[in-house]
Amino acid sequence: MATNDEWKNADEFETIASGNKPFSLKVPALVVTRGNDGRLNMMLSMWFTPMGFEPSSFVVAVDKKTKTYDLMNETGEFVIAAPSESMFDAVIYAGSVSGHKEDKWAACGLTAVKPSVGKVPLIGEALANVEMKVGRMIPFDERFFLVVGEVQICHVKKQHFRNGIYLQGADPLLWLGKESGAAHGSNKTARNHAAGMGRTWEADFSTPLLSRLAAMKAPAKQ
């Protein structure tokens, strides 16, 4: 077994302040909520993850000062949407403006599509929309709650998916992150970066490493 002194030096790495940055490359989520008065709101979410199969669920971190938090408490439902490349400006706007001060839905001019289960609309421009029911709201710290959303039904645009997999030619917005450096509360806007999906491919289970998986699953010889 190699000792620490034998390990390679980390000369090609540098340290940065945020541990989230290496994992910024993902499809961001727009969280849509609707009040009992019918007003729509949406929030950009980067702190979310799918979890569990029965029931299929998502965990979304929500600041308790947001309009999204208020409406989740009010109605117990929301929609989480996967934006297309064309929605980049709407994504940035949704993550930069408070729903307490602005009607973000109206400002972005998105298309409301009838849901199948709940009362929160789907986003017509999005590639996928998942109707969610609030299952639990778990305090995380003084600022955030972890909202467990139970999947009610998932809608995907059939021209961009096959068997639940993105097809070549689909254009999901891939978030590259927001540059650090703009002081909190300053008038300087931090630069946001995004990308598209240039190609897709399938795993090759004939490679030396992945072929080991087939061997592991093969019945043992008696």
PDB file of N, CA, C and O in Angstrom, residues 139-213:
ATOM      1  N   PRO A 139     -36.275  21.888   8.456  1.00  0.00           N
ATOM      2  CA  PRO A 139     -35.347  22.992   8.738  1.00  0.00           C
ATOM      3  C   PRO A 139     -33.905  22.518   8.590  1.00  0.00           C
ATOM      4  O   PRO A 139     -33.529  21.457   9.101  1.00  0.00           O
ATOM      5  N   PHE A 140     -33.102  23.302   7.866  1.00  0.00           N
ATOM      6  CA  PHE A 140     -31.683  22.970   7.679  1.00  0.00           C
ATOM      7  C   PHE A 140     -30.789  23.841   8.557  1.00  0.00           C
ATOM      8  O   PHE A 140     -29.908  23.369   9.240  1.00  0.00           O
ATOM      9  N   ASP A 141     -31.032  25.146   8.488  1.00  0.00           N
ATOM     10  CA  ASP A 141     -30.332  26.095   9.345  1.00  0.00           C
ATOM     11  C   ASP A 141     -31.261  27.281   9.557  1.00  0.00           C
ATOM     12  O   ASP A 141     -32.464  27.177   9.327  1.00  0.00           O
ATOM     13  N   GLU A 142     -30.729  28.404   9.990  1.00  0.00           N
ATOM     14  CA  GLU A 142     -31.580  29.562  10.268  1.00  0.00           C
ATOM     15  C   GLU A 142     -32.191  30.155   9.004  1.00  0.00           C
ATOM     16  O   GLU A 142     -33.149  30.913   9.078  1.00  0.00           O
ATOM     17  N   ARG A 143     -31.635  29.815   7.854  1.00  0.00           N
ATOM     18  CA  ARG A 143     -32.085  30.439   6.611  1.00  0.00           C
ATOM     19  C   ARG A 143     -32.849  29.485   5.692  1.00  0.00           C
ATOM     20  O   ARG A 143     -33.845  29.876   5.090  1.00  0.00           O
ATOM     21  N   PHE A 144     -32.401  28.247   5.587  1.00  0.00           N
ATOM     22  CA  PHE A 144     -32.930  27.350   4.558  1.00  0.00           C
ATOM     23  C   PHE A 144     -33.757  26.210   5.135  1.00  0.00           C
ATOM     24  O   PHE A 144     -33.497  25.711   6.235  1.00  0.00           O
ATOM     25  N   PHE A 145     -34.741  25.802   4.321  1.00  0.00           N
ATOM     26  CA  PHE A 145     -35.488  24.574   4.548  1.00  0.00           C
ATOM     27  C   PHE A 145     -35.181  23.611   3.406  1.00  0.00           C
ATOM     28  O   PHE A 145     -34.972  24.036   2.262  1.00  0.00           O
ATOM     29  N   LEU A 146     -35.129  22.326   3.707  1.00  0.00           N
ATOM     30  CA  LEU A 146     -35.061  21.301   2.680  1.00  0.00           C
ATOM     31  C   LEU A 146     -36.481  20.821   2.420  1.00  0.00           C
ATOM     32  O   LEU A 146     -37.116  20.230   3.295  1.00  0.00           O
ATOM     33  N   VAL A 147     -36.972  21.116   1.224  1.00  0.00           N
ATOM     34  CA  VAL A 147     -38.339  20.752   0.858  1.00  0.00           C
ATOM     35  C   VAL A 147     -38.306  19.429   0.103  1.00  0.00           C
ATOM     36  O   VAL A 147     -37.645  19.310  -0.931  1.00  0.00           O
ATOM     37  N   VAL A 148     -38.995  18.437   0.641  1.00  0.00           N
ATOM     38  CA  VAL A 148     -39.110  17.146  -0.034  1.00  0.00           C
ATOM     39  C   VAL A 148     -40.378  17.178  -0.871  1.00  0.00           C
ATOM     40  O   VAL A 148     -41.487  17.267  -0.333  1.00  0.00           O
ATOM     41  N   GLY A 149     -40.191  17.140  -2.184  1.00  0.00           N
ATOM     42  CA  GLY A 149     -41.327  17.139  -3.098  1.00  0.00           C
ATOM     43  C   GLY A 149     -41.579  15.746  -3.644  1.00  0.00           C
ATOM     44  O   GLY A 149     -40.657  15.102  -4.153  1.00  0.00           O
ATOM     45  N   GLU A 150     -42.805  15.263  -3.529  1.00  0.00           N
ATOM     46  CA  GLU A 150     -43.163  13.951  -4.045  1.00  0.00           C
ATOM     47  C   GLU A 150     -43.683  14.097  -5.476  1.00  0.00           C
ATOM     48  O   GLU A 150     -44.579  14.902  -5.750  1.00  0.00           O
ATOM     49  N   VAL A 151     -43.103  13.325  -6.378  1.00  0.00           N
ATOM     50  CA  VAL A 151     -43.466  13.406  -7.790  1.00  0.00           C
ATOM     51  C   VAL A 151     -44.894  12.907  -8.003  1.00  0.00           C
ATOM     52  O   VAL A 151     -45.250  11.797  -7.594  1.00  0.00           O
ATOM     53  N   GLN A 152     -45.703  13.736  -8.637  1.00  0.00           N
ATOM     54  CA  GLN A 152     -47.067  13.355  -8.995  1.00  0.00           C
ATOM     55  C   GLN A 152     -47.127  12.840 -10.426  1.00  0.00           C
ATOM     56  O   GLN A 152     -47.769  11.836 -10.704  1.00  0.00           O
ATOM     57  N   ILE A 153     -46.451  13.540 -11.330  1.00  0.00           N
ATOM     58  CA  ILE A 153     -46.394  13.125 -12.734  1.00  0.00           C
ATOM     59  C   ILE A 153     -45.285  13.913 -13.418  1.00  0.00           C
ATOM     60  O   ILE A 153     -45.006  15.061 -13.050  1.00  0.00           O
ATOM     61  N   CYS A 154     -44.633  13.284 -14.381  1.00  0.00           N
ATOM     62  CA  CYS A 154     -43.521  13.921 -15.105  1.00  0.00           C
ATOM     63  C   CYS A 154     -43.891  14.069 -16.570  1.00  0.00           C
ATOM     64  O   CYS A 154     -44.326  13.108 -17.211  1.00  0.00           O
ATOM     65  N   HIS A 155     -43.720  15.287 -17.105  1.00  0.00           N
ATOM     66  CA  HIS A 155     -44.016  15.576 -18.508  1.00  0.00           C
ATOM     67  C   HIS A 155     -42.714  15.890 -19.244  1.00  0.00           C
ATOM     68  O   HIS A 155     -41.958  16.763 -18.812  1.00  0.00           O
ATOM     69  N   VAL A 156     -42.439  15.206 -20.345  1.00  0.00           N
ATOM     70  CA  VAL A 156     -41.259  15.504 -21.165  1.00  0.00           C
ATOM     71  C   VAL A 156     -41.700  15.721 -22.605  1.00  0.00           C
ATOM     72  O   VAL A 156     -42.693  15.129 -23.057  1.00  0.00           O
ATOM     73  N   LYS A 157     -40.990  16.580 -23.315  1.00  0.00           N
ATOM     74  CA  LYS A 157     -41.309  16.821 -24.727  1.00  0.00           C
ATOM     75  C   LYS A 157     -40.821  15.633 -25.546  1.00  0.00           C
ATOM     76  O   LYS A 157     -39.625  15.336 -25.589  1.00  0.00           O
ATOM     77  N   LYS A 158     -41.756  14.971 -26.197  1.00  0.00           N
ATOM     78  CA  LYS A 158     -41.455  13.691 -26.828  1.00  0.00           C
ATOM     79  C   LYS A 158     -40.431  13.796 -27.954  1.00  0.00           C
ATOM     80  O   LYS A 158     -39.746  12.825 -28.250  1.00  0.00           O
ATOM     81  N   GLN A 159     -40.323  14.982 -28.568  1.00  0.00           N
ATOM     82  CA  GLN A 159     -39.335  15.101 -29.649  1.00  0.00           C
ATOM     83  C   GLN A 159     -37.910  15.180 -29.116  1.00  0.00           C
ATOM     84  O   GLN A 159     -36.957  15.067 -29.880  1.00  0.00           O
ATOM     85  N   HIS A 160     -37.767  15.372 -27.806  1.00  0.00           N
ATOM     86  CA  HIS A 160     -36.435  15.502 -27.220  1.00  0.00           C
ATOM     87  C   HIS A 160     -36.054  14.349 -26.306  1.00  0.00           C
ATOM     88  O   HIS A 160     -34.933  14.318 -25.785  1.00  0.00           O
ATOM     89  N   PHE A 161     -36.973  13.401 -26.084  1.00  0.00           N
ATOM     90  CA  PHE A 161     -36.695  12.286 -25.182  1.00  0.00           C
ATOM     91  C   PHE A 161     -37.093  10.966 -25.822  1.00  0.00           C
ATOM     92  O   PHE A 161     -38.043  10.898 -26.597  1.00  0.00           O
ATOM     93  N   ARG A 162     -36.384   9.912 -25.467  1.00  0.00           N
ATOM     94  CA  ARG A 162     -36.790   8.555 -25.787  1.00  0.00           C
ATOM     95  C   ARG A 162     -36.506   7.678 -24.575  1.00  0.00           C
ATOM     96  O   ARG A 162     -35.372   7.600 -24.106  1.00  0.00           O
ATOM     97  N   ASN A 163     -37.552   7.045 -24.070  1.00  0.00           N
ATOM     98  CA  ASN A 163     -37.413   6.220 -22.869  1.00  0.00           C
ATOM     99  C   ASN A 163     -36.760   6.983 -21.715  1.00  0.00           C
ATOM    100  O   ASN A 163     -35.980   6.432 -20.936  1.00  0.00           O
ATOM    101  N   GLY A 164     -37.097   8.277 -21.634  1.00  0.00           N
ATOM    102  CA  GLY A 164     -36.596   9.090 -20.537  1.00  0.00           C
ATOM    103  C   GLY A 164     -35.189   9.622 -20.727  1.00  0.00           C
ATOM    104  O   GLY A 164     -34.642  10.246 -19.810  1.00  0.00           O
ATOM    105  N   ILE A 165     -34.572   9.406 -21.897  1.00  0.00           N
ATOM    106  CA  ILE A 165     -33.199   9.859 -22.153  1.00  0.00           C
ATOM    107  C   ILE A 165     -33.225  10.998 -23.162  1.00  0.00           C
ATOM    108  O   ILE A 165     -33.936  10.941 -24.167  1.00  0.00           O
ATOM    109  N   TYR A 166     -32.421  12.048 -22.900  1.00  0.00           N
ATOM    110  CA  TYR A 166     -32.310  13.138 -23.858  1.00  0.00           C
ATOM    111  C   TYR A 166     -31.797  12.612 -25.197  1.00  0.00           C
ATOM    112  O   TYR A 166     -30.846  11.827 -25.247  1.00  0.00           O
ATOM    113  N   LEU A 167     -32.412  13.063 -26.275  1.00  0.00           N
ATOM    114  CA  LEU A 167     -31.993  12.688 -27.616  1.00  0.00           C
ATOM    115  C   LEU A 167     -30.993  13.694 -28.179  1.00  0.00           C
ATOM    116  O   LEU A 167     -30.946  14.850 -27.759  1.00  0.00           O
ATOM    117  N   GLN A 168     -30.197  13.240 -29.149  1.00  0.00           N
ATOM    118  CA  GLN A 168     -29.348  14.145 -29.898  1.00  0.00           C
ATOM    119  C   GLN A 168     -30.237  15.199 -30.548  1.00  0.00           C
ATOM    120  O   GLN A 168     -31.273  14.884 -31.122  1.00  0.00           O
ATOM    121  N   GLY A 169     -29.874  16.461 -30.435  1.00  0.00           N
ATOM    122  CA  GLY A 169     -30.699  17.537 -30.965  1.00  0.00           C
ATOM    123  C   GLY A 169     -31.491  18.241 -29.891  1.00  0.00           C
ATOM    124  O   GLY A 169     -32.023  19.328 -30.129  1.00  0.00           O
ATOM    125  N   ALA A 170     -31.602  17.639 -28.713  1.00  0.00           N
ATOM    126  CA  ALA A 170     -32.239  18.335 -27.594  1.00  0.00           C
ATOM    127  C   ALA A 170     -31.329  19.469 -27.146  1.00  0.00           C
ATOM    128  O   ALA A 170     -30.111  19.429 -27.353  1.00  0.00           O
ATOM    129  N   ASP A 171     -31.926  20.503 -26.544  1.00  0.00           N
ATOM    130  CA  ASP A 171     -31.123  21.670 -26.181  1.00  0.00           C
ATOM    131  C   ASP A 171     -31.313  22.057 -24.717  1.00  0.00           C
ATOM    132  O   ASP A 171     -31.702  23.179 -24.405  1.00  0.00           O
ATOM    133  N   PRO A 172     -31.059  21.140 -23.769  1.00  0.00           N
ATOM    134  CA  PRO A 172     -31.157  21.530 -22.361  1.00  0.00           C
ATOM    135  C   PRO A 172     -30.111  22.570 -22.024  1.00  0.00           C
ATOM    136  O   PRO A 172     -28.980  22.534 -22.531  1.00  0.00           O
ATOM    137  N   LEU A 173     -30.473  23.507 -21.183  1.00  0.00           N
ATOM    138  CA  LEU A 173     -29.532  24.521 -20.719  1.00  0.00           C
ATOM    139  C   LEU A 173     -28.614  23.877 -19.688  1.00  0.00           C
ATOM    140  O   LEU A 173     -29.076  23.333 -18.688  1.00  0.00           O
ATOM    141  N   LEU A 174     -27.322  23.926 -19.938  1.00  0.00           N
ATOM    142  CA  LEU A 174     -26.338  23.386 -19.003  1.00  0.00           C
ATOM    143  C   LEU A 174     -25.663  24.540 -18.282  1.00  0.00           C
ATOM    144  O   LEU A 174     -25.028  25.389 -18.905  1.00  0.00           O
ATOM    145  N   TRP A 175     -25.819  24.576 -16.991  1.00  0.00           N
ATOM    146  CA  TRP A 175     -25.298  25.674 -16.177  1.00  0.00           C
ATOM    147  C   TRP A 175     -23.821  25.435 -15.890  1.00  0.00           C
ATOM    148  O   TRP A 175     -23.439  24.386 -15.371  1.00  0.00           O
ATOM    149  N   LEU A 176     -22.981  26.407 -16.226  1.00  0.00           N
ATOM    150  CA  LEU A 176     -21.553  26.305 -15.940  1.00  0.00           C
ATOM    151  C   LEU A 176     -21.184  27.016 -14.651  1.00  0.00           C
ATOM    152  O   LEU A 176     -20.089  26.814 -14.128  1.00  0.00           O
ATOM    153  N   GLY A 177     -22.067  27.855 -14.144  1.00  0.00           N
ATOM    154  CA  GLY A 177     -21.809  28.528 -12.876  1.00  0.00           C
ATOM    155  C   GLY A 177     -21.761  30.031 -13.008  1.00  0.00           C
ATOM    156  O   GLY A 177     -21.799  30.604 -14.107  1.00  0.00           O
ATOM    157  N   LYS A 178     -21.653  30.665 -11.870  1.00  0.00           N
ATOM    158  CA  LYS A 178     -21.554  32.122 -11.786  1.00  0.00           C
ATOM    159  C   LYS A 178     -20.194  32.462 -11.201  1.00  0.00           C
ATOM    160  O   LYS A 178     -19.796  31.911 -10.172  1.00  0.00           O
ATOM    161  N   GLU A 179     -19.498  33.364 -11.874  1.00  0.00           N
ATOM    162  CA  GLU A 179     -18.156  33.712 -11.417  1.00  0.00           C
ATOM    163  C   GLU A 179     -18.181  34.379 -10.050  1.00  0.00           C
ATOM    164  O   GLU A 179     -19.050  35.192  -9.756  1.00  0.00           O
ATOM    165  N   SER A 180     -17.226  34.004  -9.223  1.00  0.00           N
ATOM    166  CA  SER A 180     -17.071  34.647  -7.928  1.00  0.00           C
ATOM    167  C   SER A 180     -16.412  36.008  -8.118  1.00  0.00           C
ATOM    168  O   SER A 180     -15.807  36.286  -9.145  1.00  0.00           O
ATOM    169  N   GLY A 181     -16.529  36.859  -7.124  1.00  0.00           N
ATOM    170  CA  GLY A 181     -15.816  38.132  -7.195  1.00  0.00           C
ATOM    171  C   GLY A 181     -16.669  39.351  -6.991  1.00  0.00           C
ATOM    172  O   GLY A 181     -16.193  40.361  -6.488  1.00  0.00           O
ATOM    173  N   ALA A 182     -17.955  39.283  -7.362  1.00  0.00           N
ATOM    174  CA  ALA A 182     -18.824  40.435  -7.154  1.00  0.00           C
ATOM    175  C   ALA A 182     -19.242  40.468  -5.685  1.00  0.00           C
ATOM    176  O   ALA A 182     -19.813  39.516  -5.168  1.00  0.00           O
ATOM    177  N   ALA A 183     -18.920  41.549  -5.003  1.00  0.00           N
ATOM    178  CA  ALA A 183     -19.231  41.653  -3.577  1.00  0.00           C
ATOM    179  C   ALA A 183     -20.734  41.657  -3.364  1.00  0.00           C
ATOM    180  O   ALA A 183     -21.498  42.224  -4.149  1.00  0.00           O
ATOM    181  N   HIS A 184     -21.178  41.003  -2.300  1.00  0.00           N
ATOM    182  CA  HIS A 184     -22.610  40.948  -1.992  1.00  0.00           C
ATOM    183  C   HIS A 184     -23.150  42.358  -1.749  1.00  0.00           C
ATOM    184  O   HIS A 184     -22.583  43.129  -0.991  1.00  0.00           O
ATOM    185  N   GLY A 185     -24.228  42.680  -2.429  1.00  0.00           N
ATOM    186  CA  GLY A 185     -24.832  43.993  -2.279  1.00  0.00           C
ATOM    187  C   GLY A 185     -24.282  45.057  -3.206  1.00  0.00           C
ATOM    188  O   GLY A 185     -24.777  46.176  -3.225  1.00  0.00           O
ATOM    189  N   SER A 186     -23.262  44.712  -4.000  1.00  0.00           N
ATOM    190  CA  SER A 186     -22.704  45.702  -4.916  1.00  0.00           C
ATOM    191  C   SER A 186     -23.569  45.803  -6.165  1.00  0.00           C
ATOM    192  O   SER A 186     -24.419  44.959  -6.436  1.00  0.00           O
ATOM    193  N   ASN A 187     -23.343  46.853  -6.950  1.00  0.00           N
ATOM    194  CA  ASN A 187     -24.090  47.041  -8.188  1.00  0.00           C
ATOM    195  C   ASN A 187     -23.516  46.223  -9.334  1.00  0.00           C
ATOM    196  O   ASN A 187     -24.108  46.133 -10.400  1.00  0.00           O
ATOM    197  N   LYS A 188     -22.364  45.636  -9.110  1.00  0.00           N
ATOM    198  CA  LYS A 188     -21.740  44.813 -10.142  1.00  0.00           C
ATOM    199  C   LYS A 188     -22.465  43.476 -10.229  1.00  0.00           C
ATOM    200  O   LYS A 188     -22.707  42.819  -9.221  1.00  0.00           O
ATOM    201  N   THR A 189     -22.823  43.083 -11.442  1.00  0.00           N
ATOM    202  CA  THR A 189     -23.507  41.816 -11.650  1.00  0.00           C
ATOM    203  C   THR A 189     -22.485  40.739 -11.987  1.00  0.00           C
ATOM    204  O   THR A 189     -21.720  40.884 -12.931  1.00  0.00           O
ATOM    205  N   ALA A 190     -22.472  39.679 -11.194  1.00  0.00           N
ATOM    206  CA  ALA A 190     -21.554  38.573 -11.460  1.00  0.00           C
ATOM    207  C   ALA A 190     -21.902  37.929 -12.800  1.00  0.00           C
ATOM    208  O   ALA A 190     -23.069  37.785 -13.154  1.00  0.00           O
ATOM    209  N   ARG A 191     -20.890  37.547 -13.542  1.00  0.00           N
ATOM    210  CA  ARG A 191     -21.106  36.971 -14.866  1.00  0.00           C
ATOM    211  C   ARG A 191     -21.549  35.510 -14.758  1.00  0.00           C
ATOM    212  O   ARG A 191     -20.950  34.718 -14.057  1.00  0.00           O
ATOM    213  N   ASN A 192     -22.620  35.206 -15.486  1.00  0.00           N
ATOM    214  CA  ASN A 192     -23.161  33.848 -15.500  1.00  0.00           C
ATOM    215  C   ASN A 192     -22.747  33.154 -16.789  1.00  0.00           C
ATOM    216  O   ASN A 192     -22.679  33.777 -17.849  1.00  0.00           O
ATOM    217  N   HIS A 193     -22.519  31.857 -16.707  1.00  0.00           N
ATOM    218  CA  HIS A 193     -22.059  31.107 -17.866  1.00  0.00           C
ATOM    219  C   HIS A 193     -22.911  29.853 -18.049  1.00  0.00           C
ATOM    220  O   HIS A 193     -23.304  29.202 -17.082  1.00  0.00           O
ATOM    221  N   ALA A 194     -23.184  29.520 -19.302  1.00  0.00           N
ATOM    222  CA  ALA A 194     -23.984  28.343 -19.617  1.00  0.00           C
ATOM    223  C   ALA A 194     -23.430  27.697 -20.881  1.00  0.00           C
ATOM    224  O   ALA A 194     -22.565  28.254 -21.567  1.00  0.00           O
ATOM    225  N   ALA A 195     -23.929  26.508 -21.177  1.00  0.00           N
ATOM    226  CA  ALA A 195     -23.492  25.789 -22.369  1.00  0.00           C
ATOM    227  C   ALA A 195     -24.663  24.982 -22.896  1.00  0.00           C
ATOM    228  O   ALA A 195     -25.718  24.889 -22.263  1.00  0.00           O
ATOM    229  N   GLY A 196     -24.468  24.380 -24.071  1.00  0.00           N
ATOM    230  CA  GLY A 196     -25.463  23.491 -24.642  1.00  0.00           C
ATOM    231  C   GLY A 196     -24.920  22.076 -24.683  1.00  0.00           C
ATOM    232  O   GLY A 196     -23.770  21.823 -24.326  1.00  0.00           O
ATOM    233  N   MET A 197     -25.755  21.169 -25.113  1.00  0.00           N
ATOM    234  CA  MET A 197     -25.362  19.766 -25.202  1.00  0.00           C
ATOM    235  C   MET A 197     -24.917  19.473 -26.618  1.00  0.00           C
ATOM    236  O   MET A 197     -25.732  19.290 -27.514  1.00  0.00           O
ATOM    237  N   GLY A 198     -23.614  19.454 -26.846  1.00  0.00           N
ATOM    238  CA  GLY A 198     -23.095  19.297 -28.195  1.00  0.00           C
ATOM    239  C   GLY A 198     -23.248  17.900 -28.762  1.00  0.00           C
ATOM    240  O   GLY A 198     -23.395  17.716 -29.959  1.00  0.00           O
ATOM    241  N   ARG A 199     -23.204  16.874 -27.909  1.00  0.00           N
ATOM    242  CA  ARG A 199     -23.333  15.504 -28.380  1.00  0.00           C
ATOM    243  C   ARG A 199     -23.805  14.625 -27.225  1.00  0.00           C
ATOM    244  O   ARG A 199     -23.708  15.003 -26.063  1.00  0.00           O
ATOM    245  N   THR A 200     -24.307  13.475 -27.584  1.00  0.00           N
ATOM    246  CA  THR A 200     -24.662  12.477 -26.577  1.00  0.00           C
ATOM    247  C   THR A 200     -24.049  11.146 -26.995  1.00  0.00           C
ATOM    248  O   THR A 200     -23.751  10.936 -28.167  1.00  0.00           O
ATOM    249  N   TRP A 201     -23.864  10.248 -26.045  1.00  0.00           N
ATOM    250  CA  TRP A 201     -23.334   8.931 -26.373  1.00  0.00           C
ATOM    251  C   TRP A 201     -23.737   7.936 -25.305  1.00  0.00           C
ATOM    252  O   TRP A 201     -24.136   8.297 -24.215  1.00  0.00           O
ATOM    253  N   GLU A 202     -23.641   6.686 -25.652  1.00  0.00           N
ATOM    254  CA  GLU A 202     -23.982   5.616 -24.723  1.00  0.00           C
ATOM    255  C   GLU A 202     -22.709   5.018 -24.133  1.00  0.00           C
ATOM    256  O   GLU A 202     -21.645   5.061 -24.745  1.00  0.00           O
ATOM    257  N   ALA A 203     -22.841   4.471 -22.943  1.00  0.00           N
ATOM    258  CA  ALA A 203     -21.715   3.784 -22.318  1.00  0.00           C
ATOM    259  C   ALA A 203     -21.352   2.544 -23.129  1.00  0.00           C
ATOM    260  O   ALA A 203     -22.223   1.830 -23.634  1.00  0.00           O
ATOM    261  N   ASP A 204     -20.063   2.287 -23.282  1.00  0.00           N
ATOM    262  CA  ASP A 204     -19.560   1.124 -24.008  1.00  0.00           C
ATOM    263  C   ASP A 204     -19.137   0.065 -22.995  1.00  0.00           C
ATOM    264  O   ASP A 204     -18.088   0.184 -22.354  1.00  0.00           O
ATOM    265  N   PHE A 205     -19.952  -0.969 -22.848  1.00  0.00           N
ATOM    266  CA  PHE A 205     -19.679  -1.982 -21.832  1.00  0.00           C
ATOM    267  C   PHE A 205     -18.672  -3.040 -22.297  1.00  0.00           C
ATOM    268  O   PHE A 205     -18.492  -4.056 -21.632  1.00  0.00           O
ATOM    269  N   SER A 206     -18.017  -2.751 -23.445  1.00  0.00           N
ATOM    270  CA  SER A 206     -16.946  -3.651 -23.879  1.00  0.00           C
ATOM    271  C   SER A 206     -15.570  -3.137 -23.474  1.00  0.00           C
ATOM    272  O   SER A 206     -14.569  -3.797 -23.732  1.00  0.00           O
ATOM    273  N   THR A 207     -15.505  -1.958 -22.862  1.00  0.00           N
ATOM    274  CA  THR A 207     -14.215  -1.443 -22.419  1.00  0.00           C
ATOM    275  C   THR A 207     -13.670  -2.317 -21.298  1.00  0.00           C
ATOM    276  O   THR A 207     -14.430  -3.005 -20.605  1.00  0.00           O
ATOM    277  N   PRO A 208     -12.354  -2.307 -21.107  1.00  0.00           N
ATOM    278  CA  PRO A 208     -11.781  -3.158 -20.051  1.00  0.00           C
ATOM    279  C   PRO A 208     -12.402  -2.936 -18.677  1.00  0.00           C
ATOM    280  O   PRO A 208     -12.631  -3.896 -17.936  1.00  0.00           O
ATOM    281  N   LEU A 209     -12.711  -1.672 -18.339  1.00  0.00           N
ATOM    282  CA  LEU A 209     -13.256  -1.412 -17.020  1.00  0.00           C
ATOM    283  C   LEU A 209     -14.714  -1.831 -16.917  1.00  0.00           C
ATOM    284  O   LEU A 209     -15.115  -2.551 -15.992  1.00  0.00           O
ATOM    285  N   LEU A 210     -15.552  -1.379 -17.884  1.00  0.00           N
ATOM    286  CA  LEU A 210     -16.980  -1.664 -17.791  1.00  0.00           C
ATOM    287  C   LEU A 210     -17.304  -3.132 -18.048  1.00  0.00           C
ATOM    288  O   LEU A 210     -18.347  -3.627 -17.605  1.00  0.00           O
ATOM    289  N   SER A 211     -16.426  -3.839 -18.761  1.00  0.00           N
ATOM    290  CA  SER A 211     -16.670  -5.265 -18.966  1.00  0.00           C
ATOM    291  C   SER A 211     -16.597  -6.032 -17.649  1.00  0.00           C
ATOM    292  O   SER A 211     -17.147  -7.128 -17.525  1.00  0.00           O
ATOM    293  N   ARG A 212     -15.940  -5.438 -16.653  1.00  0.00           N
ATOM    294  CA  ARG A 212     -15.899  -6.058 -15.329  1.00  0.00           C
ATOM    295  C   ARG A 212     -17.291  -6.150 -14.712  1.00  0.00           C
ATOM    296  O   ARG A 212     -17.581  -7.057 -13.930  1.00  0.00           O
ATOM    297  N   LEU A 213     -18.166  -5.167 -15.077  1.00  0.00           N
ATOM    298  CA  LEU A 213     -19.518  -5.188 -14.529  1.00  0.00           C
ATOM    299  C   LEU A 213     -20.285  -6.418 -14.990  1.00  0.00           C
ATOM    300  O   LEU A 213     -21.006  -7.053 -14.217  1.00  0.00           O
TER     301      LEU A 213
END
